[in-house]
CSV table of C-alpha atoms and ligand atoms in Angstrom, one decimal:
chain,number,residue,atom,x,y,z
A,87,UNK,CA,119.5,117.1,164.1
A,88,UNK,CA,117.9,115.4,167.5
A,89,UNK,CA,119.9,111.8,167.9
A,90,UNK,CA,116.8,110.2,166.9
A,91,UNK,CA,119.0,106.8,167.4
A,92,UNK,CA,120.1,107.8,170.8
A,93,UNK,CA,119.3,104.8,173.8
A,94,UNK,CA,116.5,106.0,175.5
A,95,UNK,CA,114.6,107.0,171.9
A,96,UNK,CA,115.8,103.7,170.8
A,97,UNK,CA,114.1,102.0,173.8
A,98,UNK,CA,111.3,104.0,173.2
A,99,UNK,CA,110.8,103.3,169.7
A,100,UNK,CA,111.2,99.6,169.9
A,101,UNK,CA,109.1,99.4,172.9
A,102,UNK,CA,106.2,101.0,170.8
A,103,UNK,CA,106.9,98.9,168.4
A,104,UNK,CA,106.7,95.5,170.7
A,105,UNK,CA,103.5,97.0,172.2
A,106,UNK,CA,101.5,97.6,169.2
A,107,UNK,CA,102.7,93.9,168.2
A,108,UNK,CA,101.7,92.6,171.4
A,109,UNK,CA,98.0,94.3,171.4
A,110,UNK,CA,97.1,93.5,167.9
A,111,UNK,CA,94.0,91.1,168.3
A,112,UNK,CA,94.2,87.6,166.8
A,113,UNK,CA,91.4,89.3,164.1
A,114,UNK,CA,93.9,92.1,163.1
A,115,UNK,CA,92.5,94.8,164.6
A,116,UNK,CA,95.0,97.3,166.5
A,117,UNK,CA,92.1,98.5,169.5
A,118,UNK,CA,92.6,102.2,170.1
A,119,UNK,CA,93.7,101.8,174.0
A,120,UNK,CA,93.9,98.5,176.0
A,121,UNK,CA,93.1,99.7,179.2
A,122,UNK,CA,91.0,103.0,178.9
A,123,UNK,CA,87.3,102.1,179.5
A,124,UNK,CA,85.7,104.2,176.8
A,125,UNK,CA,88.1,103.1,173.8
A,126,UNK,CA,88.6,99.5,175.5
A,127,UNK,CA,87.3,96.2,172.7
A,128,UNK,CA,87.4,99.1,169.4
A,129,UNK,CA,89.2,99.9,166.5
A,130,UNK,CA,88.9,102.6,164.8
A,131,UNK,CA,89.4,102.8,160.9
A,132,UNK,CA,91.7,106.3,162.1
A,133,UNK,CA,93.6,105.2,164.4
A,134,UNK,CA,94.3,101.5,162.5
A,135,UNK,CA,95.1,102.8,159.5
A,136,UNK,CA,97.7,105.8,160.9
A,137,UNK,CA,98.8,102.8,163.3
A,138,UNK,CA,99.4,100.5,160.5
A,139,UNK,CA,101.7,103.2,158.5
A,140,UNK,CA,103.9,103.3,161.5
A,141,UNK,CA,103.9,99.8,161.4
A,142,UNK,CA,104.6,99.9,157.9
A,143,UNK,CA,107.4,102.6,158.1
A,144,UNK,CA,108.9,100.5,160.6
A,145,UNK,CA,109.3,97.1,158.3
A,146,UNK,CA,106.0,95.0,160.4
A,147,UNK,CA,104.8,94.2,157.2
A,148,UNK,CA,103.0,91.0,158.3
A,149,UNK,CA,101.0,93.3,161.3
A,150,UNK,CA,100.2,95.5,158.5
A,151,UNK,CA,99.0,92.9,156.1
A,152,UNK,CA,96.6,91.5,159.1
A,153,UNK,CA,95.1,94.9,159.4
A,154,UNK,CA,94.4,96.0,156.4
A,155,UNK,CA,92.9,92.2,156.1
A,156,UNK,CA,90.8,93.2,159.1
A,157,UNK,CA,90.0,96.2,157.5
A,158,UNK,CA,88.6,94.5,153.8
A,159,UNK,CA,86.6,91.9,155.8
A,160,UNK,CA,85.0,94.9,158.3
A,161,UNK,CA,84.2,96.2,154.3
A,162,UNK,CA,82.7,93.4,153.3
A,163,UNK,CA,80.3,93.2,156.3
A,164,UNK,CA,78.6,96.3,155.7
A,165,UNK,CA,78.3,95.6,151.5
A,166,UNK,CA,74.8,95.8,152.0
A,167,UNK,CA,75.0,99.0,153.9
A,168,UNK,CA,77.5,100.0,151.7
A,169,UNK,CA,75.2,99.5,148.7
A,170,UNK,CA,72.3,101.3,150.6
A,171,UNK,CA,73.5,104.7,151.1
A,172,UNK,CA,75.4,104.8,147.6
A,173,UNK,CA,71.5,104.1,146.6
A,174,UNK,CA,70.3,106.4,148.5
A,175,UNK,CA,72.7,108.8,147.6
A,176,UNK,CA,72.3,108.2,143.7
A,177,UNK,CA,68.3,108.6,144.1
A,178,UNK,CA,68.6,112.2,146.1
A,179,UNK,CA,67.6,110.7,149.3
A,180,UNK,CA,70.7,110.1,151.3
A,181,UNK,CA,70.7,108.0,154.3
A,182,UNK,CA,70.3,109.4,157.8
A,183,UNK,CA,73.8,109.5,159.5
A,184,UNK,CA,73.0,106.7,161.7
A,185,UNK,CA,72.6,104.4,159.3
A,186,UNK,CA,75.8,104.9,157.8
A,187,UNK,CA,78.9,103.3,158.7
A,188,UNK,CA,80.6,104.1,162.3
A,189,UNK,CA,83.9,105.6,162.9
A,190,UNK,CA,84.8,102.4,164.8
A,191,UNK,CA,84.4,98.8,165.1
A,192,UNK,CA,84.5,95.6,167.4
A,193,UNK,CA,87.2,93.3,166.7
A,194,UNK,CA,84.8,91.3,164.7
A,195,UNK,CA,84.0,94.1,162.9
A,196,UNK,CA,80.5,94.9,164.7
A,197,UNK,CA,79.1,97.9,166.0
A,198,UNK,CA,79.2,98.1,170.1
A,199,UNK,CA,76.1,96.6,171.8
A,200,UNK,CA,75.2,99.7,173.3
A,201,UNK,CA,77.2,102.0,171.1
A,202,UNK,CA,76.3,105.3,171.2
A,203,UNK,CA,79.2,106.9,169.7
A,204,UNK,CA,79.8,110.0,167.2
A,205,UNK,CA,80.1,107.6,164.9
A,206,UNK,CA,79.3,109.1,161.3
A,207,UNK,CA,82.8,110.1,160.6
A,208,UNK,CA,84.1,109.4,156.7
A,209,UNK,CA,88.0,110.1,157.2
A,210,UNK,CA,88.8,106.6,158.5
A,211,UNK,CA,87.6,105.1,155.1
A,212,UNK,CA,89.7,107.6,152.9
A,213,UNK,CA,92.9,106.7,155.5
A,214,UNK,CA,92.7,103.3,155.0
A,215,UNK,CA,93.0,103.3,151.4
A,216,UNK,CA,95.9,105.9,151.4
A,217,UNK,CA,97.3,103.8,154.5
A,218,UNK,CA,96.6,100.5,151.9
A,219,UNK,CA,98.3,102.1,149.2
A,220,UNK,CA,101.4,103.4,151.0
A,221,UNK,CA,102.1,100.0,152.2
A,222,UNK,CA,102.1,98.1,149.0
A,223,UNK,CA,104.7,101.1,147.4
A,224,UNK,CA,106.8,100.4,150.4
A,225,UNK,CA,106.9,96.9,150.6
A,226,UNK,CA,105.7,96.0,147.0
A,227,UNK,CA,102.0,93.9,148.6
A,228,UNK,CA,99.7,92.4,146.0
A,229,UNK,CA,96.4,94.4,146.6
A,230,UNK,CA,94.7,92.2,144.4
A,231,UNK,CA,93.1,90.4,147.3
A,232,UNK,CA,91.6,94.1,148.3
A,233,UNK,CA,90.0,94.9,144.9
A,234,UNK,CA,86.3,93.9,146.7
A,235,UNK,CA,86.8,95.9,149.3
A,236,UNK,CA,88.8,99.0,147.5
A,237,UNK,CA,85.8,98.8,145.3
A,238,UNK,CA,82.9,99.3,148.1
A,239,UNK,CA,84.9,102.5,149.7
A,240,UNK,CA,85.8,104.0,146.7
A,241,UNK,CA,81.8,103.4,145.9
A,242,UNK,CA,80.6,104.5,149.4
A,243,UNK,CA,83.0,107.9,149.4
A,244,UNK,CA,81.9,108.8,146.1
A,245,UNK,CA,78.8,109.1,146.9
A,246,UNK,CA,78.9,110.9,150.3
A,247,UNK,CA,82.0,112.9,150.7
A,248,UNK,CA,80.2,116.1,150.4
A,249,UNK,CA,78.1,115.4,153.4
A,250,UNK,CA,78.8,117.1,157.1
A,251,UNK,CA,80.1,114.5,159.4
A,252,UNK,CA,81.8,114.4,162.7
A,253,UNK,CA,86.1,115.1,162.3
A,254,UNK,CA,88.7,113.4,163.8
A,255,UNK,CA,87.6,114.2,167.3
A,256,UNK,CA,84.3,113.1,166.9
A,257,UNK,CA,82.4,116.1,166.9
A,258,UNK,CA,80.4,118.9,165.0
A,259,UNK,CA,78.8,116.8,163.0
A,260,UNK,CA,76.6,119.6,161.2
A,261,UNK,CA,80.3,121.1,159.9
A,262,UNK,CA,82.6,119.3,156.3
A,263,UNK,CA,85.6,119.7,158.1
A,264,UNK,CA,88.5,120.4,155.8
A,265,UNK,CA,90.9,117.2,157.5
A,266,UNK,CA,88.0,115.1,156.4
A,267,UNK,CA,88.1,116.0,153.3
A,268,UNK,CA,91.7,115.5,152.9
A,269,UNK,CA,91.8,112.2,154.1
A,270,UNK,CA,88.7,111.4,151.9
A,271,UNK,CA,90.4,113.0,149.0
A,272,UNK,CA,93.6,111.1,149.7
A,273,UNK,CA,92.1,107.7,149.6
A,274,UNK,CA,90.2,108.1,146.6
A,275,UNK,CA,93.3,109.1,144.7
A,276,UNK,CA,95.4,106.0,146.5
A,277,UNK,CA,92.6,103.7,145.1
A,278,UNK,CA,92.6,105.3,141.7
A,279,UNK,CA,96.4,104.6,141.4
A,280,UNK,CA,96.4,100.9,143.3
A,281,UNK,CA,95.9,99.0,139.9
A,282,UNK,CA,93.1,97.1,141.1
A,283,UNK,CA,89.9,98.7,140.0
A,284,UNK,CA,88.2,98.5,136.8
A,285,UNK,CA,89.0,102.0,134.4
A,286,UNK,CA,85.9,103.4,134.9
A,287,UNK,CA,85.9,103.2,139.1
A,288,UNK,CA,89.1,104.1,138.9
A,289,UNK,CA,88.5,107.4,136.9
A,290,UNK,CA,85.8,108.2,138.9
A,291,UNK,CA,88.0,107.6,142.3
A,292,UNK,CA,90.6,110.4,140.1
A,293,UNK,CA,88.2,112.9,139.0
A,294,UNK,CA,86.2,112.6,142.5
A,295,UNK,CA,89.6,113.4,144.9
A,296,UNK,CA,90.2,116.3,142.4
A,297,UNK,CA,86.9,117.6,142.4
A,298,UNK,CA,87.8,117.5,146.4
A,299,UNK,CA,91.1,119.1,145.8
A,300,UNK,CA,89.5,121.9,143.8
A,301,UNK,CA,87.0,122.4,147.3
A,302,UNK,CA,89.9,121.9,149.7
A,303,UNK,CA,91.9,125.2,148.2
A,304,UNK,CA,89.1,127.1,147.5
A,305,UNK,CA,86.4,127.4,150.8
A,306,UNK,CA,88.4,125.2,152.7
A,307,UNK,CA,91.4,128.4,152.7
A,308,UNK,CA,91.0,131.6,154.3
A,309,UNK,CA,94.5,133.7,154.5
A,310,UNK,CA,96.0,131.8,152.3
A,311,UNK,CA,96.0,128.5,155.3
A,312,UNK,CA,93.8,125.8,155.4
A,313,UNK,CA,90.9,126.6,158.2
A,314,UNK,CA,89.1,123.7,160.4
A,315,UNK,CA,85.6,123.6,158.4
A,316,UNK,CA,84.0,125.0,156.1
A,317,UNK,CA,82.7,128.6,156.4
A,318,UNK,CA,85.2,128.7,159.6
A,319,UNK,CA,88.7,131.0,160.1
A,320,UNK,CA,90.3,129.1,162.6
A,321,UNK,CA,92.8,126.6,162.1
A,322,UNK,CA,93.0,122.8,163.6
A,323,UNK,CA,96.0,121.0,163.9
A,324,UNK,CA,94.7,117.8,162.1
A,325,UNK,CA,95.4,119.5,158.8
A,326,UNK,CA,98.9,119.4,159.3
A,327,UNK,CA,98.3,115.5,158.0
A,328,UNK,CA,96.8,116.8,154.7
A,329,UNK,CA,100.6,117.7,153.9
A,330,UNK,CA,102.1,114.9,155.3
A,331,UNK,CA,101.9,111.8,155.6
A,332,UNK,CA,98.7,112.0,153.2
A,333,UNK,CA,100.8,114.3,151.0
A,334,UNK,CA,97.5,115.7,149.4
A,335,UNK,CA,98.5,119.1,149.5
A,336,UNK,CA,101.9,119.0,148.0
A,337,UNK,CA,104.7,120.4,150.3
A,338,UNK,CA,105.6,123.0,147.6
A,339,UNK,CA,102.1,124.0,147.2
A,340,UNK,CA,102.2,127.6,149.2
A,341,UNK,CA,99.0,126.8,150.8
A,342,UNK,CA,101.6,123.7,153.2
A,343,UNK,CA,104.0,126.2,154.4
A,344,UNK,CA,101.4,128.8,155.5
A,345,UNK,CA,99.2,125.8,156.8
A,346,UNK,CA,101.7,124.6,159.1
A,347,UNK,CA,102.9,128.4,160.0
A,348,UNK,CA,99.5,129.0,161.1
A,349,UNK,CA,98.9,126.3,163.1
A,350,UNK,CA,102.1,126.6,164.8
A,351,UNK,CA,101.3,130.2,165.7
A,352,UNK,CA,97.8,129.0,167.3
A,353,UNK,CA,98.4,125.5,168.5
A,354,UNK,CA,101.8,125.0,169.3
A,355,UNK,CA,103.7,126.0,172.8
A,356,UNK,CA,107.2,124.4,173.5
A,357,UNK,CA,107.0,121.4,170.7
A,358,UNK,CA,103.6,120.4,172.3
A,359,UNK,CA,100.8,120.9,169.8
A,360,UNK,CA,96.9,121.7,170.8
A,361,UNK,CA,93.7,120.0,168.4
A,362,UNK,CA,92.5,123.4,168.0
A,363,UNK,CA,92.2,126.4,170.2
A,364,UNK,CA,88.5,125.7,171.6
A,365,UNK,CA,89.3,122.3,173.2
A,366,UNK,CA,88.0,121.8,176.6
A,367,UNK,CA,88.6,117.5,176.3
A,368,UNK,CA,90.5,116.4,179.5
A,369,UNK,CA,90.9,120.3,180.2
A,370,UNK,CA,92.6,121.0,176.2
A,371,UNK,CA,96.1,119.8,176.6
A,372,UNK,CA,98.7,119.1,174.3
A,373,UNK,CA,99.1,115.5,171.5
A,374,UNK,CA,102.1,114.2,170.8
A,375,UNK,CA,100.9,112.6,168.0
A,376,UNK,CA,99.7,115.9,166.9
A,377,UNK,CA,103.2,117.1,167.5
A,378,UNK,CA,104.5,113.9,165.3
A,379,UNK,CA,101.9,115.4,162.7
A,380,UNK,CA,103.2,118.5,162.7
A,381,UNK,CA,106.6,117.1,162.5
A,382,UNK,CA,106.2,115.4,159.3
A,383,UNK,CA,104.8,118.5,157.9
A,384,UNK,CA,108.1,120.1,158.7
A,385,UNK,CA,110.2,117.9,157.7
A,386,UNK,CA,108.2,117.7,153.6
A,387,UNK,CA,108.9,120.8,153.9
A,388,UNK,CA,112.6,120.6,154.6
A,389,UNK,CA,112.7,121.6,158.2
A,390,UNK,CA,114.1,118.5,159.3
A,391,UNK,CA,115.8,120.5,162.6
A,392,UNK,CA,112.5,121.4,163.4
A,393,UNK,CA,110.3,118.0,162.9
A,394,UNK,CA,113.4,116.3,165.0
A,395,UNK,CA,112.4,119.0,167.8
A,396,UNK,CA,108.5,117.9,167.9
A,397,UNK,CA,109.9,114.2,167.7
A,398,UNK,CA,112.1,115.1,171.0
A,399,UNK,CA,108.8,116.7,172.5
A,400,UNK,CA,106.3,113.7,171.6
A,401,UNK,CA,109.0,111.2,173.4
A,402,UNK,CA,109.6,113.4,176.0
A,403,UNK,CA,105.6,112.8,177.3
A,404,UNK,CA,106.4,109.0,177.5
A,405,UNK,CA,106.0,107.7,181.3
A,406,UNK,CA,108.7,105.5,182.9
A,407,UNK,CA,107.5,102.6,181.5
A,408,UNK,CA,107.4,104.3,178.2
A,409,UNK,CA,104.0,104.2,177.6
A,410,UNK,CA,103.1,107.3,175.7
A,411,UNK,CA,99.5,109.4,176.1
A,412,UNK,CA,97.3,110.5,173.9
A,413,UNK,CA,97.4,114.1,175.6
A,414,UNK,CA,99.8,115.5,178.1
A,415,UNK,CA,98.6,118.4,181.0
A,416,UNK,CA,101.5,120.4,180.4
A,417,UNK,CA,99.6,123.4,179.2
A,418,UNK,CA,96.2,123.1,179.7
A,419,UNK,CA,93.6,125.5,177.4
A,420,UNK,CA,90.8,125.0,179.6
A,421,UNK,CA,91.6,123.6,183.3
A,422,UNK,CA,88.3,123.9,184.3
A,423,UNK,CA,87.2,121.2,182.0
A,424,UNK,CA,89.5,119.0,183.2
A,425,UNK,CA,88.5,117.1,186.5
A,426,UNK,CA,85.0,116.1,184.7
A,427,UNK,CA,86.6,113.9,182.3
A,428,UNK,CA,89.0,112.2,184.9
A,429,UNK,CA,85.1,111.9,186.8
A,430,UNK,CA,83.9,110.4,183.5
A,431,UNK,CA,86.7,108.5,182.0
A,432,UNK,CA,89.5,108.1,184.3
A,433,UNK,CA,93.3,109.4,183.3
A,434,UNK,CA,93.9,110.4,180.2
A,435,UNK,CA,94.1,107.1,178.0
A,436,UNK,CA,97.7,105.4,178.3
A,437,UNK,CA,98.7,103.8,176.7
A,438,UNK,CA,97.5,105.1,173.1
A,439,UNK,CA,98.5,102.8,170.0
A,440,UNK,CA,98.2,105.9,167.6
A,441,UNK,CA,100.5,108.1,170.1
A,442,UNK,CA,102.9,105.3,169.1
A,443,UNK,CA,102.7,105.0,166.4
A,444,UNK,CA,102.8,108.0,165.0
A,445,UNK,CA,106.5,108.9,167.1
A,446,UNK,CA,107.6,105.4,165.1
A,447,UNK,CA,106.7,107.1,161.8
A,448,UNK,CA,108.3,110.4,162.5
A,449,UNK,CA,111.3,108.5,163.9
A,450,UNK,CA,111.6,106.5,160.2
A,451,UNK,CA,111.2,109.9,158.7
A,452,UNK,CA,113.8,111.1,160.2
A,453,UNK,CA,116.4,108.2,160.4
A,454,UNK,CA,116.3,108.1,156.4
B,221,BGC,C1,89.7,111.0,169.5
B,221,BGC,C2,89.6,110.2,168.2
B,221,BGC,C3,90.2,108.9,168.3
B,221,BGC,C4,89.6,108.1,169.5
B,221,BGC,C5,90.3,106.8,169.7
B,221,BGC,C6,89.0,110.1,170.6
B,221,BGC,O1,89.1,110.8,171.8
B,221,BGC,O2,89.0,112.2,169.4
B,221,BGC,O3,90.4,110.9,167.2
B,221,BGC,O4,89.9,108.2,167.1
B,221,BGC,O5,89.7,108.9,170.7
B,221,BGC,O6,91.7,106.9,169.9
């Protein structure tokens, strides 16, 4: 196995560690990216919640405890919103997508002034629940503070998680993209096992994740692998999370191994791991969080030589300063594309709290 404990990957992993610390606002938010302009003064529920398992994995249990406090009070802002679209919902008449809840917030818990995001995404809602739930098995939290909160997602995904929204990277929003319903999926059955809800919420949360289960291996497989959306054959290296850390395809189920296999043989070149093959964002380079992903796939399923490899690969795009990316250029799918961005956006976001994150997680993984 890769000397996970080694200097430099000790440097790196307690400098990710110090910086997340360091950046988490006085609200509890963890923003996406101090410095890069479009992510600058947001959090997204994602990011935080993936963010806050590091954390968690890690032993910051009193970060974690401010985010997911952060997250419960964003919750309670949008009750009324919340209440609207499960209405809605209930009467036949869902909402239109831009008045349901966005993808990410202002630290206090707003929408941005001018925000014209992709912003109806449900996976951040299902994460933090599963995120919620880890953290309390892990550390042994009270969620009895959260059963408000618990309460309105579980409400608001039950009642939409069948709906097309945008996926993790914020786009096709006319697709259900299979990662989605995963991390949907995943929270409802974290919330149904938390303790906290009353019997009948909590069967619904149950019967609602398995009813998503039942989707998830039926149109969301083609070849026996999970595929990117619905009605789709190609493969997206998000779902590598619906194995681990969500765990909501078990790792002995045979639809994990081939998962993982498949997005390997598409996605992955030298330990550095693509979003999917039709990505032209900063030119379609590689994630080393996607690589961490993929990592902790491989390791629930026993490979633990080769998560330790995509660990080596994800600290391996760290800068001097170790600062770590959220992509790298070191392969690009689509050059062509990439000199717009860098006109639109600037460099490539560095630092990125999830990039960190997620190379503390694997890094705990692996140590144990
Ligand atoms: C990614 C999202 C992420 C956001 C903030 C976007 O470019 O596609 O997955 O939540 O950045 O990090």
């Amino acid at each position: 196995m890769t000397p996970v404990a080694s200097l430099p990957d000790r440097a790196l992993l307690d400098h990710s560690r110090a910086l997340i610390r360091s950046l988490q606002t006085p609200e509890g938010a963890y923003p996406a990216s101090p410095t890069f302009p479009a992510y600058q003064g947001f959090c997204w529920f994602r990011d935080g919640a993936f963010i806050a398992d590091g954390m968690s994995a890690a032993g910051d249990v009193a970060s974690v405890d401010a985010f997911f406090a952060w997250c419960a009070r964003v919750v309670r802002l949008y009750r009324d919103d919340i209440r609207a679209a499960v209405a809605a919902a209930g009467a036949g008449e869902p909402l239109a997508d831009h008045d349901m809840l966005p993808a990410r917030f202002t630290f206090d818990g707003h929408r941005g002034a001018s925000d014209e995001w992709w912003d109806f995404q449900l996976d951040g809602f299902g994460t933090w629940l599963w995120a919620l739930d880890a953290h309390a098995t892990r550390h042994g939290v009270d969620l009895s503070p959260y059963t408000d909160a618990v309460a309105l997602t579980v409400d608001y995904l039950v009642s939409s998680w069948d709906r097309p929204c945008f996926d993790w990277w914020e786009e096709h929003d006319e697709q259900i993209h299979v990662s989605t319903l995963g991390c949907v999926g995943a929270g409802l059955e974290a919330a149904s096992r938390m303790g906290v809800l009353d019997q009948a919420r909590a069967h619904l949360a149950a019967s609602t994740a398995a009813a998503i289960r039942g989707v998830v291996l039926t149109e969301g497989v083609v070849d026996g692998h999970l595929i990117k959306w619905v009605g789709s054959t190609a493969v997206d290296a998000s779902l590598t999370a619906l194995i681990a850390p969500l765990g909501f395809i078990p790792a002995d189920h045979p639809v994990a191994r081939a998962t993982v296999e498949a997005v390997e043989s598409a996605l992955a070149v030298d330990g550095g791991m693509h979003r999917f093959a039709a990505d032209t964002f900063y030119g379609g380079g590689q994630w080393p969080l996607l690589s961490c992903f993929a990592g902790l796939a491989r390791a629930a399923l026993g490979d633990t030589d080769r998560a330790a490899d995509y660990l080596a690969w994800a600290m391996s795009t760290a800068t001097a300063s170790l600062e770590l990316p959220e992509q790298v250029d070191r392969h690009l799918l689509a050059p062509e594309h990439r000199h717009q961005w860098i006109d639109k956006w600037g460099e490539v976001a560095t630092p990125l709290l999830w990039s960190h994150a997620m190379v503390l997680r694997l890094g705990r993984e692996l140590d144990q």
